[in-house]
mmCIF file of C-alpha atoms in Angstrom:
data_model
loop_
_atom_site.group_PDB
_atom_site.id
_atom_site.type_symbol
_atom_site.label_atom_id
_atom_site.label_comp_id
_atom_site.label_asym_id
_atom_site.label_seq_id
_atom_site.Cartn_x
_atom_site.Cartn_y
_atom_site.Cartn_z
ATOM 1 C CA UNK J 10 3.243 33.157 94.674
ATOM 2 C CA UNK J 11 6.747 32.892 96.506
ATOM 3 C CA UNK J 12 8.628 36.051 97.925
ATOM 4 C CA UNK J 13 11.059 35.915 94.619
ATOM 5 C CA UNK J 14 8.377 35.585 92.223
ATOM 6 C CA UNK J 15 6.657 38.650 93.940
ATOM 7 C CA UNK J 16 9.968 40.381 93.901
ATOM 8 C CA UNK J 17 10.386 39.442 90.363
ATOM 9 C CA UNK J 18 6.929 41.167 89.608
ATOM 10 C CA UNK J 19 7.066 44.017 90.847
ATOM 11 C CA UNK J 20 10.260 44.764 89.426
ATOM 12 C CA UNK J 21 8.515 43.911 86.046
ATOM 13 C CA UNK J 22 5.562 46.138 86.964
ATOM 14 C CA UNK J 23 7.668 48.831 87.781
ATOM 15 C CA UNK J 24 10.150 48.297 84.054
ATOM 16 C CA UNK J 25 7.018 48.632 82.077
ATOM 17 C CA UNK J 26 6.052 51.771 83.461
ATOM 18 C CA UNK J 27 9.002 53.578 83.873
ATOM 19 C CA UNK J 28 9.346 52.644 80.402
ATOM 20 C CA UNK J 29 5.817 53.997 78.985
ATOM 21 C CA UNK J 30 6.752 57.052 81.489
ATOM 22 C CA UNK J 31 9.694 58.007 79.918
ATOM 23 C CA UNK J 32 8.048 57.691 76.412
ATOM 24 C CA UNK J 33 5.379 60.337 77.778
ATOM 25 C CA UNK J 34 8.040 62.426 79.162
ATOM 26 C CA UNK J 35 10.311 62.357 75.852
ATOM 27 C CA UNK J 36 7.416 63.570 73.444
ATOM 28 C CA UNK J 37 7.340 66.966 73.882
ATOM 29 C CA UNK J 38 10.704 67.375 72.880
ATOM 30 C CA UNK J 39 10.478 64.975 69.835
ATOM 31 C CA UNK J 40 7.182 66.262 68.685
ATOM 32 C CA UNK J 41 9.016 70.146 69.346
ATOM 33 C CA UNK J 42 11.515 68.785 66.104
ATOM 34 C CA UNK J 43 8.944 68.372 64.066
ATOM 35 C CA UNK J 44 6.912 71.443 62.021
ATOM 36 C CA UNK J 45 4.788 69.471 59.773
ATOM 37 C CA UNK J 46 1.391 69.118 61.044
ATOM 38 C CA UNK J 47 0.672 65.451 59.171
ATOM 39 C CA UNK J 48 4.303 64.193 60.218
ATOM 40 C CA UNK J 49 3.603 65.542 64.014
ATOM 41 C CA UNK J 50 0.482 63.588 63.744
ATOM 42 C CA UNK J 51 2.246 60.250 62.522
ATOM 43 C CA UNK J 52 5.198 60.873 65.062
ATOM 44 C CA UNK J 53 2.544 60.856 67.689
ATOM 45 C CA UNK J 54 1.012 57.276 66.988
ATOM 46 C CA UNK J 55 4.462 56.113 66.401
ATOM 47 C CA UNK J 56 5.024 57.167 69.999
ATOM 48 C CA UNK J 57 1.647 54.950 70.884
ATOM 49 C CA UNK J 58 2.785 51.929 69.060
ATOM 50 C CA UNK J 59 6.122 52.132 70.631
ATOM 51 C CA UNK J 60 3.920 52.014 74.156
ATOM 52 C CA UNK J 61 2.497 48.875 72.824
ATOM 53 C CA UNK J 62 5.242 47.356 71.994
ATOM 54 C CA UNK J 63 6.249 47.943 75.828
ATOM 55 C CA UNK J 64 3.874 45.558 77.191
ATOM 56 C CA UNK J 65 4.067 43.250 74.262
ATOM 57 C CA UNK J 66 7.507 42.809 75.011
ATOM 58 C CA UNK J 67 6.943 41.924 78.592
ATOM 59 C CA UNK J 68 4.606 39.381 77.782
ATOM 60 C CA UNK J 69 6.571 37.762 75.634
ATOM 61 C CA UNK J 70 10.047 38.122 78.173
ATOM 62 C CA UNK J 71 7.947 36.677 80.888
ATOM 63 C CA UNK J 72 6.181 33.958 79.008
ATOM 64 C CA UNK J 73 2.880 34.683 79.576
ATOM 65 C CA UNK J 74 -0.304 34.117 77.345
ATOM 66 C CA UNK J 75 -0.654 37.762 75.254
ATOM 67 C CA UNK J 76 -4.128 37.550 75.359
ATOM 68 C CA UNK J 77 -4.530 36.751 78.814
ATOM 69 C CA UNK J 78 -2.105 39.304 80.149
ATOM 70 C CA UNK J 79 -3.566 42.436 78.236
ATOM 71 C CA UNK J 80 -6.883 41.834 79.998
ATOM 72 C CA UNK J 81 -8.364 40.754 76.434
ATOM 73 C CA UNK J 82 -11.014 36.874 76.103
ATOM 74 C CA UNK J 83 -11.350 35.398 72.753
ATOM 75 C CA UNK J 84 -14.598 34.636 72.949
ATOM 76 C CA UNK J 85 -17.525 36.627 72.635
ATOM 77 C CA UNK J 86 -16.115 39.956 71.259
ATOM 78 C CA UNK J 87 -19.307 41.775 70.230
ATOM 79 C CA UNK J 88 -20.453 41.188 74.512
ATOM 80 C CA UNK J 89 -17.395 42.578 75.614
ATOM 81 C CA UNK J 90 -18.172 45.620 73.785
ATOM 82 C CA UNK J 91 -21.346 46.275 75.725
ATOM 83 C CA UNK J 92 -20.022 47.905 78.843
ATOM 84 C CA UNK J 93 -18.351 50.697 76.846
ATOM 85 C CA UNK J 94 -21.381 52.285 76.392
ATOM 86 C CA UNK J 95 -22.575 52.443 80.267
ATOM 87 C CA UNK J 96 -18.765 53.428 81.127
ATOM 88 C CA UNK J 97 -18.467 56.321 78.485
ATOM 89 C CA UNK J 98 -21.805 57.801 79.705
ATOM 90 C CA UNK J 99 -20.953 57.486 83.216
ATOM 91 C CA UNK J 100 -17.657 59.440 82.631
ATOM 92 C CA UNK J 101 -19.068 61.760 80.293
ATOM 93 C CA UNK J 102 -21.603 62.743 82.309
ATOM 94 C CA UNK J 103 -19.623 63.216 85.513
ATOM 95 C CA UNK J 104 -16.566 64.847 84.147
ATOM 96 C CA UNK J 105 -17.994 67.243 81.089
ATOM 97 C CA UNK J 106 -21.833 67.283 81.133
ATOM 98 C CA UNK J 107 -22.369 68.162 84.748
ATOM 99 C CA UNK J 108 -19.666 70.785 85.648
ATOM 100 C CA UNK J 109 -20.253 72.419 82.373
ATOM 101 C CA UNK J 110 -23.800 72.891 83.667
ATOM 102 C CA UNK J 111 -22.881 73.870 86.340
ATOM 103 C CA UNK J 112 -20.480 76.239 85.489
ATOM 104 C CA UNK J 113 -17.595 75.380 84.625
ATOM 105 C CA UNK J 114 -15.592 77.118 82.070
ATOM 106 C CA UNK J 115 -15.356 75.550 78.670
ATOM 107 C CA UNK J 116 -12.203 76.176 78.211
ATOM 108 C CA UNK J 117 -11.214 73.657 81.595
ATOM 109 C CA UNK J 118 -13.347 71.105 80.499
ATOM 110 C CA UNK J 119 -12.771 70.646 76.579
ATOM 111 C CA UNK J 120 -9.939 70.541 74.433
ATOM 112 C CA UNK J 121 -8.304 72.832 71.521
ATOM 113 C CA UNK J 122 -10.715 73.210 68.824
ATOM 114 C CA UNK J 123 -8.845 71.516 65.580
ATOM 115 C CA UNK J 124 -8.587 74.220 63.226
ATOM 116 C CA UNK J 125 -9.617 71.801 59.950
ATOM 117 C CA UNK J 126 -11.359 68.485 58.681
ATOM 118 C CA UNK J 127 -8.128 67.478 58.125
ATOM 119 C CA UNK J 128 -7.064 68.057 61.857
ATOM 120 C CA UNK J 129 -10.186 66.636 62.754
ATOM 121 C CA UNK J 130 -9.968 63.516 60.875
ATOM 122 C CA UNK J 131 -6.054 63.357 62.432
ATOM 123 C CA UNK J 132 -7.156 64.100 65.917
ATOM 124 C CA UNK J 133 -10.100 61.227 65.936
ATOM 125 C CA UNK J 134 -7.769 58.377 64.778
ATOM 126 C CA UNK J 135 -5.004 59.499 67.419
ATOM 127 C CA UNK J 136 -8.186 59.636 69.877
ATOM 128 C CA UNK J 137 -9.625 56.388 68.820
ATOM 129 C CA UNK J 138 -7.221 54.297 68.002
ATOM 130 C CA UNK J 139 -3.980 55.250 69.400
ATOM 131 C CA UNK J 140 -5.189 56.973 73.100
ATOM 132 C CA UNK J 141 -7.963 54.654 74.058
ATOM 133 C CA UNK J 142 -6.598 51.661 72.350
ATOM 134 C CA UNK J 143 -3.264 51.881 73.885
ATOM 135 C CA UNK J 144 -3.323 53.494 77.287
ATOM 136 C CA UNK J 145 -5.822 51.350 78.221
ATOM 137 C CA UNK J 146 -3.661 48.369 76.678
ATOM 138 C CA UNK J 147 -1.233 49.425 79.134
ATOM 139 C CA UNK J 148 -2.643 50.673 82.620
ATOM 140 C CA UNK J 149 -6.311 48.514 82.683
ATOM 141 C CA UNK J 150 -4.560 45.565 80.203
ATOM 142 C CA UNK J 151 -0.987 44.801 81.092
ATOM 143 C CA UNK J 152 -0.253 46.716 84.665
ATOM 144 C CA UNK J 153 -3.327 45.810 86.048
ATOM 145 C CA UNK J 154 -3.320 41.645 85.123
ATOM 146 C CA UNK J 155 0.127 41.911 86.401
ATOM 147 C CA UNK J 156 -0.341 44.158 89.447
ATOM 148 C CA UNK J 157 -3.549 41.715 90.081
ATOM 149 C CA UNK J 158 -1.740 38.856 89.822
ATOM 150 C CA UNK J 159 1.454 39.876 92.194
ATOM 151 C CA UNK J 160 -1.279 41.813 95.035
ATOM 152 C CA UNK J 161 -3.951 39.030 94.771
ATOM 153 C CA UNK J 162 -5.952 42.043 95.222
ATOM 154 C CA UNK J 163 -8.417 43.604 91.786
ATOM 155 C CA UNK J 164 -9.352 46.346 93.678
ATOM 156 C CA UNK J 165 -5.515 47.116 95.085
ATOM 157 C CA UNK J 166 -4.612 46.667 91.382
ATOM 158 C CA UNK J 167 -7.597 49.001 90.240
ATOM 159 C CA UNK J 168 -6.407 52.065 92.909
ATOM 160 C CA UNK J 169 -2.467 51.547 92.310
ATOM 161 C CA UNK J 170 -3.176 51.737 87.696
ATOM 162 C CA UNK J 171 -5.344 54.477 88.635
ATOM 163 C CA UNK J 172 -2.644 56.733 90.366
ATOM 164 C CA UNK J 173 -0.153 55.403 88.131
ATOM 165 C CA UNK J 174 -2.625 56.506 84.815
ATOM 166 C CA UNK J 175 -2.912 60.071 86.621
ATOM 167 C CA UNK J 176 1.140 60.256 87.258
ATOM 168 C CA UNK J 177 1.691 59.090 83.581
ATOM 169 C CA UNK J 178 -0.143 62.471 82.362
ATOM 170 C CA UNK J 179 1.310 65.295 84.240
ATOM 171 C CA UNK J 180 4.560 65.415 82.082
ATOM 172 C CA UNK J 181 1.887 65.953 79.309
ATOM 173 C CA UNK J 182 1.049 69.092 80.624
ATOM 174 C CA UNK J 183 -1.941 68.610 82.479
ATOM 175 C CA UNK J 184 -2.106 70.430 86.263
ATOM 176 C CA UNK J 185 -2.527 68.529 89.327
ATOM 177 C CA UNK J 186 -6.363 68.828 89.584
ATOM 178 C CA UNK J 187 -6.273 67.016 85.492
ATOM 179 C CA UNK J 188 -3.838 64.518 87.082
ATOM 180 C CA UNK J 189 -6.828 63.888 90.089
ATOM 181 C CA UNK J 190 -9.385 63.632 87.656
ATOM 182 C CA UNK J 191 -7.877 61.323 85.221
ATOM 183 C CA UNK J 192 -6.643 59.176 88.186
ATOM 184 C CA UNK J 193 -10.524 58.663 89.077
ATOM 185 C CA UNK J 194 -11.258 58.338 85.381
ATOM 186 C CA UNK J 195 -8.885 55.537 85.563
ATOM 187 C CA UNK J 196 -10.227 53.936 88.553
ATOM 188 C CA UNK J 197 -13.610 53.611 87.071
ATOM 189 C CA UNK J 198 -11.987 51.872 84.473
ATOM 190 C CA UNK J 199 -10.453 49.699 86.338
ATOM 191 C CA UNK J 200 -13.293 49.233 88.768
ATOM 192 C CA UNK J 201 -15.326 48.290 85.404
ATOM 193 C CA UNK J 202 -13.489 45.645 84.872
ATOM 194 C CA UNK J 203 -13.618 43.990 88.181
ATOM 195 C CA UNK J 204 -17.550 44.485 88.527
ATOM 196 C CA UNK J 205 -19.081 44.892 85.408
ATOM 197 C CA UNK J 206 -19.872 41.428 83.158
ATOM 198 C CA UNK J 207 -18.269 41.242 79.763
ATOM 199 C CA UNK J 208 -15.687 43.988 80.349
ATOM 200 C CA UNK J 209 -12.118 43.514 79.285
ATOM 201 C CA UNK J 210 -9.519 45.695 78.208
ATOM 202 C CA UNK J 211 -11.377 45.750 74.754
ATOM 203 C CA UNK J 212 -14.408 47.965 76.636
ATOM 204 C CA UNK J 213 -12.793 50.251 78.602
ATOM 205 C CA UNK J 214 -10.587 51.087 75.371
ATOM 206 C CA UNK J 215 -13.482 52.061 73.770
ATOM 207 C CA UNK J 216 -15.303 53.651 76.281
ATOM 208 C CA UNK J 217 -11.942 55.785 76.659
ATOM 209 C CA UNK J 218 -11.905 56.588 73.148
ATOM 210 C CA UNK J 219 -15.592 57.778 73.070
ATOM 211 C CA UNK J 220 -15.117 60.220 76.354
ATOM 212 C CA UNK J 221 -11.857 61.862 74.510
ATOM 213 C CA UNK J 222 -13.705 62.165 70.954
ATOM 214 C CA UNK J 223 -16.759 63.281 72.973
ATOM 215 C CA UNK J 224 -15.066 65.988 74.128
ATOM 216 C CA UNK J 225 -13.485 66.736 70.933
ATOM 217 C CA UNK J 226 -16.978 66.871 69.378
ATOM 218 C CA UNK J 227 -17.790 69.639 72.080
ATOM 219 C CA UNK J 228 -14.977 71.321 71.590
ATOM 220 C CA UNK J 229 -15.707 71.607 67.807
ATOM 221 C CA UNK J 230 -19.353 72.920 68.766
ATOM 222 C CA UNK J 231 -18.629 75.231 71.486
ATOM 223 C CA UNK J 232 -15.474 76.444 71.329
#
């Protein structure tokens, strides 16, 4: 890859996730506007399309295969969603199970208990298919093809969409220790799909989606 097409990449890299950053940054206020519990809801996956648009977008302004770019194969769907299992236990079990039996306080480790089905039905799709379908569409699909691809380097592309994915959460409220942790989440997402056979952006969507509606699930129980 020449100098200008390196140049050219980065400066790609870094549109896309100013871009998804300063949808992350902008929702608090927008969701702040809204009262209705349902319409929040549907403002929030609006917000997560929106991201997905992002990196559509740049695919299709640069020219490259959709597919390809996102970190998604064609071919052999139901294998590719094989490592999700392995990956949500691994997380699961390092970030909830063991500190909480260890010690650690509930409250740090799980989420606001949804005060209805209703809210739980609401918070499981925006868990499901909006968080771990599209942030990992993003950082382990899009940024890390492309970061890949202008580094030459998987794992310099795996550590620089990890810090990146931690960044991208501390205007959502979370403190800097959350921002550490989901960085290293997000690193063993991206290290997953570097090592592990099979995995694509597909697996480590769903593995995402699992370790969030896991903890919902706890949260429901022991909160």
């Amino acid at each position: 890859m020449t100098k200008r097409k390196k140049a050219g990449g980065v400066l790609d890299i870094a549109a896309v996730f100013l871009a998804v950053l300063a949808i992350v940054v902008a929702a608090p206020l927008l969701l702040s506007l809204v009262q209705d519990r349902t319409a929040r809801a549907l403002l929030r996956y609006l917000l997560y399309i929106v991201m997905a648009a992002v990196v559509l977008l740049a695919c299709k302004a640069g020219k490259r295969p959709v597919f390809a770019t996102l970190g998604f194969k064609k071919e052999a769907v139901g294998r590719q969603l094989l490592p999700a299992l392995p990956l949500f236990a691994v997380t699961a079990l390092i970030f909830v199970v063991i500190p909480m039996a260890f010690g650690v306080p509930k409250t740090v480790l799980l989420d606001r208990k949804p005060t209805d089905v209703s809210a739980i039905v609401l918070q499981v799709v925006h868990l499901m298919v909006f968080v771990g379908f599209t942030e990992e569409l993003v950082f382990r699909g899009y940024l890390f093809e492309r970061i890949k691809a202008v580094s030459g380097s998987g794992v310099w592309s795996a550590v620089v969409t990890a810090a990146a994915f931690g960044l991208w959460h501390f205007p959502g409220g979370q403190d800097f220790l959350q921002v550490l942790l989901t960085a290293v989440i997000g690193f063993i997402y991206g290290f997953a799909r570097l090592k592990l056979k099979n995995c694509t952006t597909l697996s480590v969507a769903l593995a995402h989606g699992l370790h969030d509606t896991f903890i919902l699930v706890l949260s429901c129980i022991l909160l």
